[in-house]
XYZ file of C-alpha atoms in Angstrom:
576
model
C 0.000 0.000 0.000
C 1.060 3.574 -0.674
C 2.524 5.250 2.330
C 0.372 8.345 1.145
C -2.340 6.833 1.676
C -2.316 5.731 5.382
C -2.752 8.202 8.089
C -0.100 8.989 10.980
C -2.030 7.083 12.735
C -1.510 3.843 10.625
C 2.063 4.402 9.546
C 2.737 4.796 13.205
C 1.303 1.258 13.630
C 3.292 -0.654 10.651
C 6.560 1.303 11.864
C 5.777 -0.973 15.361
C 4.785 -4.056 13.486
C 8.385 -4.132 12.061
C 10.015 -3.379 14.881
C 8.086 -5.902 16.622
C 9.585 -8.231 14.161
C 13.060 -7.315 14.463
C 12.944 -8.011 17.943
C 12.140 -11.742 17.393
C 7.979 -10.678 18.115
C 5.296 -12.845 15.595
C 2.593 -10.200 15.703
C 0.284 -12.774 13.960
C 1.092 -16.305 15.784
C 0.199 -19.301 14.508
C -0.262 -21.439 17.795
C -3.566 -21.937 19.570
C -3.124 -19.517 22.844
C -4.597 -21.905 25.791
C -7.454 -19.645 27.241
C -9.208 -20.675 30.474
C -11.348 -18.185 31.253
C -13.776 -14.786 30.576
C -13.928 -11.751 32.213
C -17.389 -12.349 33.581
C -16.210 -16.293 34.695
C -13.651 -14.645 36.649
C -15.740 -11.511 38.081
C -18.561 -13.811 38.762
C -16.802 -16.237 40.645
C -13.988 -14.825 42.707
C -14.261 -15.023 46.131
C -11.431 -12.448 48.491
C -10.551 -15.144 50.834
C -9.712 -18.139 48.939
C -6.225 -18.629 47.379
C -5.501 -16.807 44.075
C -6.787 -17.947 41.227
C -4.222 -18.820 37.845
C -6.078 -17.563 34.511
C -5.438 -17.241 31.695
C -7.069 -14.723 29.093
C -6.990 -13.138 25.940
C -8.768 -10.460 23.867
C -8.512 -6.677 22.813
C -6.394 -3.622 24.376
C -9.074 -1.031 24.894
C -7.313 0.950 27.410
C -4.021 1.782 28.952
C -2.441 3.668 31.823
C 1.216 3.566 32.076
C 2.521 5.043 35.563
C 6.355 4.047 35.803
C 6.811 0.798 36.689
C 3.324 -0.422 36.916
C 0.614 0.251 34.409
C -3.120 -1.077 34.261
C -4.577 -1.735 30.985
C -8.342 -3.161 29.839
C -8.797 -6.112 28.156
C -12.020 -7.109 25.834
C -12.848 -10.510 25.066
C -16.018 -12.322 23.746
C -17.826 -11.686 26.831
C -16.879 -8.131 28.454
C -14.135 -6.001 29.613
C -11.368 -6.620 32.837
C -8.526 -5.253 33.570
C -5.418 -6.506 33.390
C -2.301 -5.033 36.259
C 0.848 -5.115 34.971
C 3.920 -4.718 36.662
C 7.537 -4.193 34.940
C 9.413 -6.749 37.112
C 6.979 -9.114 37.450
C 6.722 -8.993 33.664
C 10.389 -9.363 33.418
C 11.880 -10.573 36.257
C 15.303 -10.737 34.471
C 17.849 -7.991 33.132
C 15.993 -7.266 29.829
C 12.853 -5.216 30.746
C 11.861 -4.495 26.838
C 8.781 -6.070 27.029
C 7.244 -3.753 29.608
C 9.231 -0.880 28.414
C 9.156 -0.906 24.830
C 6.631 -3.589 23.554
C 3.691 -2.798 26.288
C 4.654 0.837 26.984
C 5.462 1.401 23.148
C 4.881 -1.255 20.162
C 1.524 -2.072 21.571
C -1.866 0.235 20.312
C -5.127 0.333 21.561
C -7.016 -2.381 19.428
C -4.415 -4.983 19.740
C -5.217 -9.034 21.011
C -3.032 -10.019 23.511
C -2.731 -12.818 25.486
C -2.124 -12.829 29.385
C -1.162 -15.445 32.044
C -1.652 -14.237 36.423
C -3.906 -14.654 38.821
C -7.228 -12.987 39.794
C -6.882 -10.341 42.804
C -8.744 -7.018 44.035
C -7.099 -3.790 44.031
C -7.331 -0.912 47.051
C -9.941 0.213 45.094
C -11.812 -2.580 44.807
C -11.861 -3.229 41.363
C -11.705 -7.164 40.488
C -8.403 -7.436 38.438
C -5.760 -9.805 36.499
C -2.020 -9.457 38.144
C -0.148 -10.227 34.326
C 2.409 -12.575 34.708
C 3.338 -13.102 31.159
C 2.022 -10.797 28.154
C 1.844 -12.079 24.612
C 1.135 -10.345 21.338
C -1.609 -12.535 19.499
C -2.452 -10.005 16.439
C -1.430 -6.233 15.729
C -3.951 -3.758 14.550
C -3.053 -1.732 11.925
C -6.304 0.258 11.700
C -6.965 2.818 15.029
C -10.666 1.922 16.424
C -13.122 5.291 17.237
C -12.796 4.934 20.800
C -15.420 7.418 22.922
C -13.953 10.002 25.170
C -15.480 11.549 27.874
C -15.391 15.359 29.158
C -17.420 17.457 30.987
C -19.806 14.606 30.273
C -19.682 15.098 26.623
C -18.704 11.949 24.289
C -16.305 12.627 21.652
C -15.390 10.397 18.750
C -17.838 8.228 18.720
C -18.696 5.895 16.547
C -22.436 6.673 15.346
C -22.840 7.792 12.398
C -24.863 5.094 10.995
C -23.965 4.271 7.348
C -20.333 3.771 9.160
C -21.867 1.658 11.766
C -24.170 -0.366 9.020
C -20.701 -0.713 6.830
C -18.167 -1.262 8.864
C -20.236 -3.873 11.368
C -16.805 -5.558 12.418
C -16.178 -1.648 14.240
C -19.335 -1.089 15.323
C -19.594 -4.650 17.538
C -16.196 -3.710 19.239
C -16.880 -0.366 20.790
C -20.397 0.116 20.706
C -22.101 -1.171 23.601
C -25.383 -2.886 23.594
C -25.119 -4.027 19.536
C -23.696 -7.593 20.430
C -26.805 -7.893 22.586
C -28.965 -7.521 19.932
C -27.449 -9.925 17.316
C -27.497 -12.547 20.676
C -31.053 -11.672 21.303
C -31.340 -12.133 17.398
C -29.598 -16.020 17.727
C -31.899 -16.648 20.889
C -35.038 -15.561 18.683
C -34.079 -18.479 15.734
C -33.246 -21.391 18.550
C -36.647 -20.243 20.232
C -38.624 -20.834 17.131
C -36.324 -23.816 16.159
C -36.823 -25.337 19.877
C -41.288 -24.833 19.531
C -41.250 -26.550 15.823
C -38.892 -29.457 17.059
C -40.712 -30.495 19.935
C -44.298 -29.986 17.462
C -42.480 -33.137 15.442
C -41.758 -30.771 12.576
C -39.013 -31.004 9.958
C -36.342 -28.778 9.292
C -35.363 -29.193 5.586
C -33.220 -27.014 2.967
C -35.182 -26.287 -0.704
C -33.204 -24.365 -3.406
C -31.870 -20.761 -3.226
C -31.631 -20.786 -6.976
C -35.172 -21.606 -8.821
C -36.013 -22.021 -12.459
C -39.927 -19.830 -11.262
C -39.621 -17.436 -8.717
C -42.926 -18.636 -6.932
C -44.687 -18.600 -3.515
C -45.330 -14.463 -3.505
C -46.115 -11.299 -5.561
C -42.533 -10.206 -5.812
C -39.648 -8.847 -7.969
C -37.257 -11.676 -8.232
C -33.406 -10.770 -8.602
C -32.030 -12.909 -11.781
C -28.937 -14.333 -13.046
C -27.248 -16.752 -15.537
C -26.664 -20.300 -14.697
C -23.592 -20.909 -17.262
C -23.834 -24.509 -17.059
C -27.785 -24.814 -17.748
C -27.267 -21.416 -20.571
C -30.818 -20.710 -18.819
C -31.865 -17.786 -16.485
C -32.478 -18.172 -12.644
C -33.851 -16.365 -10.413
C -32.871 -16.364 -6.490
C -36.054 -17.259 -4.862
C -38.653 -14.909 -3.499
C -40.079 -17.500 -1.303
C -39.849 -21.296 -0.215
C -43.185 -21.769 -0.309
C -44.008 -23.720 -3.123
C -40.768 -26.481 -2.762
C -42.311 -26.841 0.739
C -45.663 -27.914 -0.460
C -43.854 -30.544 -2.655
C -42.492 -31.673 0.595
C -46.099 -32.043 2.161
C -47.212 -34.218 -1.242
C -44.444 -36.323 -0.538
C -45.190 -37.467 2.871
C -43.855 -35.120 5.590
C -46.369 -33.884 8.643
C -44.704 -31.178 8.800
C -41.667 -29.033 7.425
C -40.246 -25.556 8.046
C -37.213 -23.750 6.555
C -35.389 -20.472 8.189
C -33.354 -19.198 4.907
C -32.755 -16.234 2.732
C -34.930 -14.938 0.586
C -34.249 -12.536 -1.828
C -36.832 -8.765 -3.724
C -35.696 -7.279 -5.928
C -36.989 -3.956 -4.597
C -36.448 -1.085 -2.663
C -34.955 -0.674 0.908
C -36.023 1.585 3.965
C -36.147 1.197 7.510
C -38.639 -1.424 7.226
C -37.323 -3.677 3.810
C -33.803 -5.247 2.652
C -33.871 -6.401 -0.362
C -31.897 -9.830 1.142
C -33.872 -10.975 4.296
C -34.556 -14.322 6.764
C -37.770 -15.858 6.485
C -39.357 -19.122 8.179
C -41.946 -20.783 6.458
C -43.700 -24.235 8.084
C -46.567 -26.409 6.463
C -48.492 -28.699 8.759
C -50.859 -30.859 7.102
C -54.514 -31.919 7.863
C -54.309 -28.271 9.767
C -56.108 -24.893 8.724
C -55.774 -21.237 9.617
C -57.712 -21.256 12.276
C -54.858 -23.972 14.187
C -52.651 -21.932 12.573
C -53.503 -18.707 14.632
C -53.453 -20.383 17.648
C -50.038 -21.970 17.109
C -48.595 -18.666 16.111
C -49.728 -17.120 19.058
C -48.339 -19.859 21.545
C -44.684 -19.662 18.963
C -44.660 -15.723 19.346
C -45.523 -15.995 23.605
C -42.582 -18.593 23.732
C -40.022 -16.415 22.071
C -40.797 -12.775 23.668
C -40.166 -15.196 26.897
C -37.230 -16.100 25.602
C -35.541 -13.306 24.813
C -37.109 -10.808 27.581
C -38.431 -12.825 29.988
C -41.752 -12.039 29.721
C -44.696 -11.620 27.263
C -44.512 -7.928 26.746
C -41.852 -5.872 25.201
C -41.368 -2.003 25.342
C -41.446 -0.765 21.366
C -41.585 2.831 20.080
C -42.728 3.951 23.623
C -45.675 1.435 23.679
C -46.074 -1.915 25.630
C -46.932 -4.554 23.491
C -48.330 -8.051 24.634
C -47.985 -11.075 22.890
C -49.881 -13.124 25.536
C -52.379 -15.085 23.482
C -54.992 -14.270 22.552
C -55.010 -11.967 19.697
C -57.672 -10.061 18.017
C -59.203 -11.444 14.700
C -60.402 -8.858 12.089
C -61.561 -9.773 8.601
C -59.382 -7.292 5.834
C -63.079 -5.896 4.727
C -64.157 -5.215 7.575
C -60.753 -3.432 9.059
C -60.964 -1.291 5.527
C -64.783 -0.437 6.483
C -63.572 0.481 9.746
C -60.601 3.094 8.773
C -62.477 4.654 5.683
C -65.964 3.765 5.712
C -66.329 2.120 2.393
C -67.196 -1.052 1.991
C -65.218 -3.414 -0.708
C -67.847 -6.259 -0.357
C -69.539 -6.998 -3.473
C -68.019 -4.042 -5.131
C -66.119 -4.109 -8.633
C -62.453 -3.632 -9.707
C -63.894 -0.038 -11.029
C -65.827 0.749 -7.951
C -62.694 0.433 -5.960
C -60.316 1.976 -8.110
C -62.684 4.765 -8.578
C -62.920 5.443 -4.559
C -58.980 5.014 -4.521
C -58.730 8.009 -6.486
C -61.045 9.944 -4.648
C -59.043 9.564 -1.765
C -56.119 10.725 -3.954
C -54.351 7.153 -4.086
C -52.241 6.599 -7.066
C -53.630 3.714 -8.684
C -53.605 2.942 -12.391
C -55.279 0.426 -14.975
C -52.224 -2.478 -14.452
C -53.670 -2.998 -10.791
C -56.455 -5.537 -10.285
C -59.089 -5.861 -7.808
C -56.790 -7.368 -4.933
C -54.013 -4.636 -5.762
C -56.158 -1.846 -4.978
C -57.367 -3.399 -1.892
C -53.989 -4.511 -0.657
C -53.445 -0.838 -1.419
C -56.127 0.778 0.250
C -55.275 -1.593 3.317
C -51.530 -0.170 3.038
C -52.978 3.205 2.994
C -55.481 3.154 5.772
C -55.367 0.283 8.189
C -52.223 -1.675 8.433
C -50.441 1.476 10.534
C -53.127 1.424 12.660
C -52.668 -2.171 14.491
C -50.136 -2.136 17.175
C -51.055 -5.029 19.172
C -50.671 -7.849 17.995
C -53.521 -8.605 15.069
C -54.637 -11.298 12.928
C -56.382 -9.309 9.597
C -57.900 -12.446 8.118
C -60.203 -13.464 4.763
C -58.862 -11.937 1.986
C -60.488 -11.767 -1.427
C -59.621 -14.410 -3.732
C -57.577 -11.812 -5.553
C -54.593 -11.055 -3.460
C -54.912 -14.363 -2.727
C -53.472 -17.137 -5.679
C -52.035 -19.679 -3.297
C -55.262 -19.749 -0.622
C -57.848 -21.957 0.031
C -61.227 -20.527 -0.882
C -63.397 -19.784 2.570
C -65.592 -22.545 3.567
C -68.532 -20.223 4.430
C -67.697 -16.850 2.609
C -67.999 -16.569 -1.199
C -64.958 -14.724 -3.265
C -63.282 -14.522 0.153
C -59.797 -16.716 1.028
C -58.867 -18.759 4.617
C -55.720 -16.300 4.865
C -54.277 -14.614 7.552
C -51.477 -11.740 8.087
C -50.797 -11.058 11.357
C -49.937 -7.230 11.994
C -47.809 -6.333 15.160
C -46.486 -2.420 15.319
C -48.466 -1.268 12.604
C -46.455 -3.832 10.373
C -46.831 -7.408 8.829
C -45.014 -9.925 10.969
C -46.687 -13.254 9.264
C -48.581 -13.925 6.332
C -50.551 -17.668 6.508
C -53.345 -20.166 4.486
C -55.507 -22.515 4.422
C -53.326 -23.846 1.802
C -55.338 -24.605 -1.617
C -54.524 -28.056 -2.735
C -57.131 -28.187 -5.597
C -54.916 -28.583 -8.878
C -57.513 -27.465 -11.196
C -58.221 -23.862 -9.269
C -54.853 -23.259 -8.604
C -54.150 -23.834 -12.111
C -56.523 -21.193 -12.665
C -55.271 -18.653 -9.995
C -52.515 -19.063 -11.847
C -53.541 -18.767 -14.934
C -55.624 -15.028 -13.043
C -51.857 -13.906 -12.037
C -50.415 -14.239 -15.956
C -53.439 -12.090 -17.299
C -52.278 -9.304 -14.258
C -48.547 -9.672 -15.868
C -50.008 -9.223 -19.179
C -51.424 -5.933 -17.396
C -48.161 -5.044 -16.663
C -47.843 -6.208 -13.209
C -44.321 -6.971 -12.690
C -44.737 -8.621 -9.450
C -47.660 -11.409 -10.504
C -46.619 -15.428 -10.258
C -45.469 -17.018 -12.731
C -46.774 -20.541 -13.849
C -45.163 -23.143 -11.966
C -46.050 -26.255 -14.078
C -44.005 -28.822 -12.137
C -45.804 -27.544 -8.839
C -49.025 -28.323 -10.797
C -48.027 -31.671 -11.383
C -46.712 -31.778 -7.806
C -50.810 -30.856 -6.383
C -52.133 -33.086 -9.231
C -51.064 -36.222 -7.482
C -52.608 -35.492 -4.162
C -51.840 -32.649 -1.197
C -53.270 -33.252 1.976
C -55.214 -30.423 3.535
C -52.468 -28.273 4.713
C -52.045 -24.974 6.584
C -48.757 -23.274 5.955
C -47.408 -19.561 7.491
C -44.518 -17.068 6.607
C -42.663 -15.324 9.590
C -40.138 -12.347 8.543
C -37.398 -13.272 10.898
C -35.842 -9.941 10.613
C -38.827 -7.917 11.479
C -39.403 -10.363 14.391
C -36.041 -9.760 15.909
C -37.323 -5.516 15.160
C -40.029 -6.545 17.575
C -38.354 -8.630 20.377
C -35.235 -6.146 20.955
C -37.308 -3.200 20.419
C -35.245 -1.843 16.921
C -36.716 0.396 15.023
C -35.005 0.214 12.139
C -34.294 -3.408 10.140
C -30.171 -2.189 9.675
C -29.477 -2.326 13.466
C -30.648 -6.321 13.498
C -28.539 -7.485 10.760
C -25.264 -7.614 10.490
C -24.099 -6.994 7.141
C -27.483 -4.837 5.620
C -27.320 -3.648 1.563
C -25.744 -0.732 1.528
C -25.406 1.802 -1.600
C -21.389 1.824 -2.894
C -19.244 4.127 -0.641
C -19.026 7.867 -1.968
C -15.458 8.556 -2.945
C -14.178 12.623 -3.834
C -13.921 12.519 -6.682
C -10.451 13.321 -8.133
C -8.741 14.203 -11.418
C -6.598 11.110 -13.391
C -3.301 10.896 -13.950
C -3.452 11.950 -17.091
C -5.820 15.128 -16.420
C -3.152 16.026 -13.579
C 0.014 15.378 -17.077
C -1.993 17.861 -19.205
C -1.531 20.522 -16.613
C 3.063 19.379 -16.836
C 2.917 17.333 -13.697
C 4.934 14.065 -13.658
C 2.689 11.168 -12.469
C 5.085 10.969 -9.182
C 3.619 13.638 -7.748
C 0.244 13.091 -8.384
C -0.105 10.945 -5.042
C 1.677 14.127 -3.259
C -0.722 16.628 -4.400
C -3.837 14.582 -3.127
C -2.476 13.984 -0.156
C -1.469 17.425 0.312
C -5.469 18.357 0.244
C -5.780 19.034 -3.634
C -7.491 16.163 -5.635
C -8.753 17.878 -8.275
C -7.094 20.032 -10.924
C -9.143 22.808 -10.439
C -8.054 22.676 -6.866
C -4.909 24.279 -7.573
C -6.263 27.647 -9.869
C -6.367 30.193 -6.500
C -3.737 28.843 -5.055
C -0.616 30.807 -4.055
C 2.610 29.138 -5.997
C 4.667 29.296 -2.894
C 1.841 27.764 -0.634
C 1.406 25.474 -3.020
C 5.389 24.290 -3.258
C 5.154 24.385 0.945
C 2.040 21.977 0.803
C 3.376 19.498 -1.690
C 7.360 19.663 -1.322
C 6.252 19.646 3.133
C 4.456 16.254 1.907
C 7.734 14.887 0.244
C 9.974 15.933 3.384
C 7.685 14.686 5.909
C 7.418 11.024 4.260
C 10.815 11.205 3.364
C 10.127 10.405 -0.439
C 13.574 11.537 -1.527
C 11.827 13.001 -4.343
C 13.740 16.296 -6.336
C 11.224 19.236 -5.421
C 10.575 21.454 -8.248
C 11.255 25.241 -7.934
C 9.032 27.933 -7.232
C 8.283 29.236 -10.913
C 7.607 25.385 -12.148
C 4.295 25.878 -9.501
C 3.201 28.686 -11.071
C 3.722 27.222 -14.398
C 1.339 24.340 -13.186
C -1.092 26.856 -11.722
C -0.942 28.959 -14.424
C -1.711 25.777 -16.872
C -4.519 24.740 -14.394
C -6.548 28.476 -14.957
C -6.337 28.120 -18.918
């Protein structure tokens, strides 16, 4: 790497990494280091009268305080912070005293992983501490970490600017407190929900990421080339429909936690790449299905809080069982007084626009109500809510109801004004799902670019037999929103989509030639402050020479530096 383009900061590191090396130091050992404890294990179990205790630990240098001969410093590992004691002659009980005074005092940064071997004691202040009897260097950071000071009770340098905490993750788990938590509370939500469906007698199976039909939702699938096949693929929008191949060939019950993958937009709500578990239960309907979900959802707030109810936005919400149960028509009737019963596609699209909803011909009858439900109602439901019997419409893969005409055995389950779960009655009849189908390709025609596509092999799949089967989706992400009380779907995952880094922009090589300027200093120039050409026009010449030629001298780049009148030259080249 250029030296130009590292700061002080991180040439002053590399300058210790070799002389760390041409003392005889590794900075990046190969042998396991023989850890026997964490710094909770050894807060939470030391006890001031019994005889010391011999640890050994290892993790991150996130503080230091040198004081002559002794020095304290903190340590980070997996679990928490302790801090380490450290005193020169115990460290080096012999003649040579460089690893206290030069490698800890000097070679060492904050950010490094060392290793250290004592015992446990307390200090006159009370403070439960590690007495260091040996001190090894398990991997030098070359990179400073943002680490928060305090004065006057005001934090400075910290790291929270949140595109830098979304991108740089790896930074953001070491010195921000609480974010760990989350992604633990995240792990605890998945074995909760993996724990309920295992002891149900339910499956876990894989089905493929890559599908010839993106099928199982109204979606924009992502697509790519399988080179092999010399066919298009798409990465699937949903696991539904491999699933319910699963349920035709035997299983009682199956569930997946994967990826799935939209091709659409992102906000604090939506990633485009997100966790989703589906399960399909046979000889079960939506009505079981409710019930289950509500015992699932109890079980995991539990698990992760301790207790039904979780604090979110400002609001207390319960997911004790039992919810509400609102039919879609009737929560629509409820927010805007119009009634979508036994009206037509025009009828509805014609009140959409009197509310001022953008709507246009593509959208069918379930569109419009999906959007008027988007627009009106779904906001509205903060405690947990089942909005149930949608119209057959929005509806291809559902079960028509047993008892209401045009309407579908579906549930979605709002929590937080938001959808947490979407579930059937699954429809198993070949011949009107062909037709659904066949409903969802005249909508694409329309220009819908999120209507199913055909899946023929599915077809075939129902046409030898699917037992009555209910089957629910549960956005894993949004889940993990509600149980840790996030408000935004970035802070519970790790590595969200993020738009490409913004970069200055800066003149080429070439541009930078045009004006007389050898390539060699082209590196100088921009790390002198002046990346573009145009930079240079109101510049003084002799600044100019003390900016660039003070960059040569400082880095000691034993470079020739060009005279005062060849700057004006340049500048005088860069104003034509």
């Amino acid at each position: 790497m250029n030296v130009l383009e590292l700061s002080e900061q991180e040439i002053g590191r590399r300058e210790s990494l070799q002389e760390l090396r041409a003392m005889g130091i590794d900075p990046y050992p190969a042998a396991a280091y023989p850890t026997s404890a964490f710094s909770t294990d050894i807060r939470d179990n030391f006890v001031d009268e019994a005889e010391p205790r011999e640890v050994c630990i290892a993790g991150r240098l996130m503080g230091r305080r040198v004081m002559g001969k002794a020095s304290f410093a903190e340590l980070q590992d997996s679990k928490g912070r302790i801090q380490v004691y450290i005193s020169r002659d115990d460290l080096c009980p012999g003649e040579d005293k460089d690893l206290y005074n030069k490698v800890f005092k000097r070679l060492l940064d904050i950010g490094d992983f060392i290793g250290v071997k004592g015992y446990v004691f307390r200090t006159q202040t009370g403070e439960i501490s590690v007495h260091a009897r040996e001190l090894t260097l398990l991997s030098k950071s070359l990179k400073p970490l943002p680490i928060v000071k305090y004065k006057d009770g005001v934090a400075y340098d910290k790291f929270d600017d949140p595109e830098l905490r979304y991108r740089q993750r790896y930074v953001d788990l070491v010195v921000n407190e609480g974010v760990k938590d989350t992604f633990l509370q995240r792990a605890t939500v998945i074995r909760t929900i993996r724990r309920v469906l295992d002891e149900a007698g339910y499956t876990e199976v894989e089905t493929p990421t890559l599908q010839a039909i993106a099928g199982g939702a109204s979606a924009r699938p992502f697509i790519t080339h399988f080179n092999a096949l010399n066919t298009d693929m798409y990465m699937r929008i949903a696991t539904e429909l491999y699933l319910k191949r699963l349920i035709v060939g035997g299983f009682e019950g199956v569930y997946e936690i994967g990826k799935n993958f939209r091709n659409e937009g992102m906000d604090r709500n939506h990633n485009p790449e997100f966790t989703c578990m589906e399960l399909y239960v046979q000889y079960k309907d939506y009505n079981w299905m409710m019930s289950f979900t509500e015992q699932l959802l109890e079980a995991v707030c539990i698990a992760v809080n301790g207790k039904p109810e979780r604090e979110i936005d400002g609001q207390i919400i319960s997911f004790k069982a039992p919810y509400r149960r609102l039919p879609i028509l009737e929560a629509i009737k409820e927010k805007t007084g119009f009634d979508c019963n036994g009206k037509t596609e025009e009828e509805i699209r014609a009140f959409c626009r009197e509310k001022g909803m953008e709507v246009d011909e593509t959208m069918g009858k379930g569109k419009l109500i999906d959007e008027l439900f988007g627009e009106y109602c779904e906001g509205t439901f903060i405690q947990p809510t089942f909005i149930t019997d949608y119209p057959v419409e929005m509806s291809p893969l559902t079960k028509m109801h047993r008892s209401k005409p045009g309407l579908t055995e579906r549930f979605e389950l709002m929590v937080n004004g938001k959808e947490l779960a979407n579930a059937y009655s699954e429809l198993n009849d070949p011949i009107d799902q062909e037709e659904r189908f066949k409903e969802q390709m005249r909508l694409a025609d329309k220009g819908d670019d999120e209507a199913m596509i055909i899946d023929h092999d599915f077809l075939r799949a129902l046409q030898y037999g699917m037992p009555p089967t209910s089957g629910i989706g549960i956005g894993i992400d949004r889940l993990v929103m509600l149980m840790t009380g996030k408000t935004f779907i970035q802070e519970v995952l790790f590595f969200p989509q993020m738009k490409p880094e913004k970069k200055a922009p800066r003149s080429t090589n070439e541009e930078w030639q045009a004006l007389g300027i050898d390539a060699q200093w082209v590196p100088l120039f921009n790390k002198a402050g002046y990346y573009l050409t145009s930079d240079i026009r109101e510049v003084k010449a002799q600044k100019l020479q003390q900016d660039v030629c003070g960059v040569n001298k400082k880095f000691k780049l034993g470079l020739d530096n060009p005279p005062l009148n060849v700057f004006e030259q340049w500048i005088e080249a860069a104003n034509k």
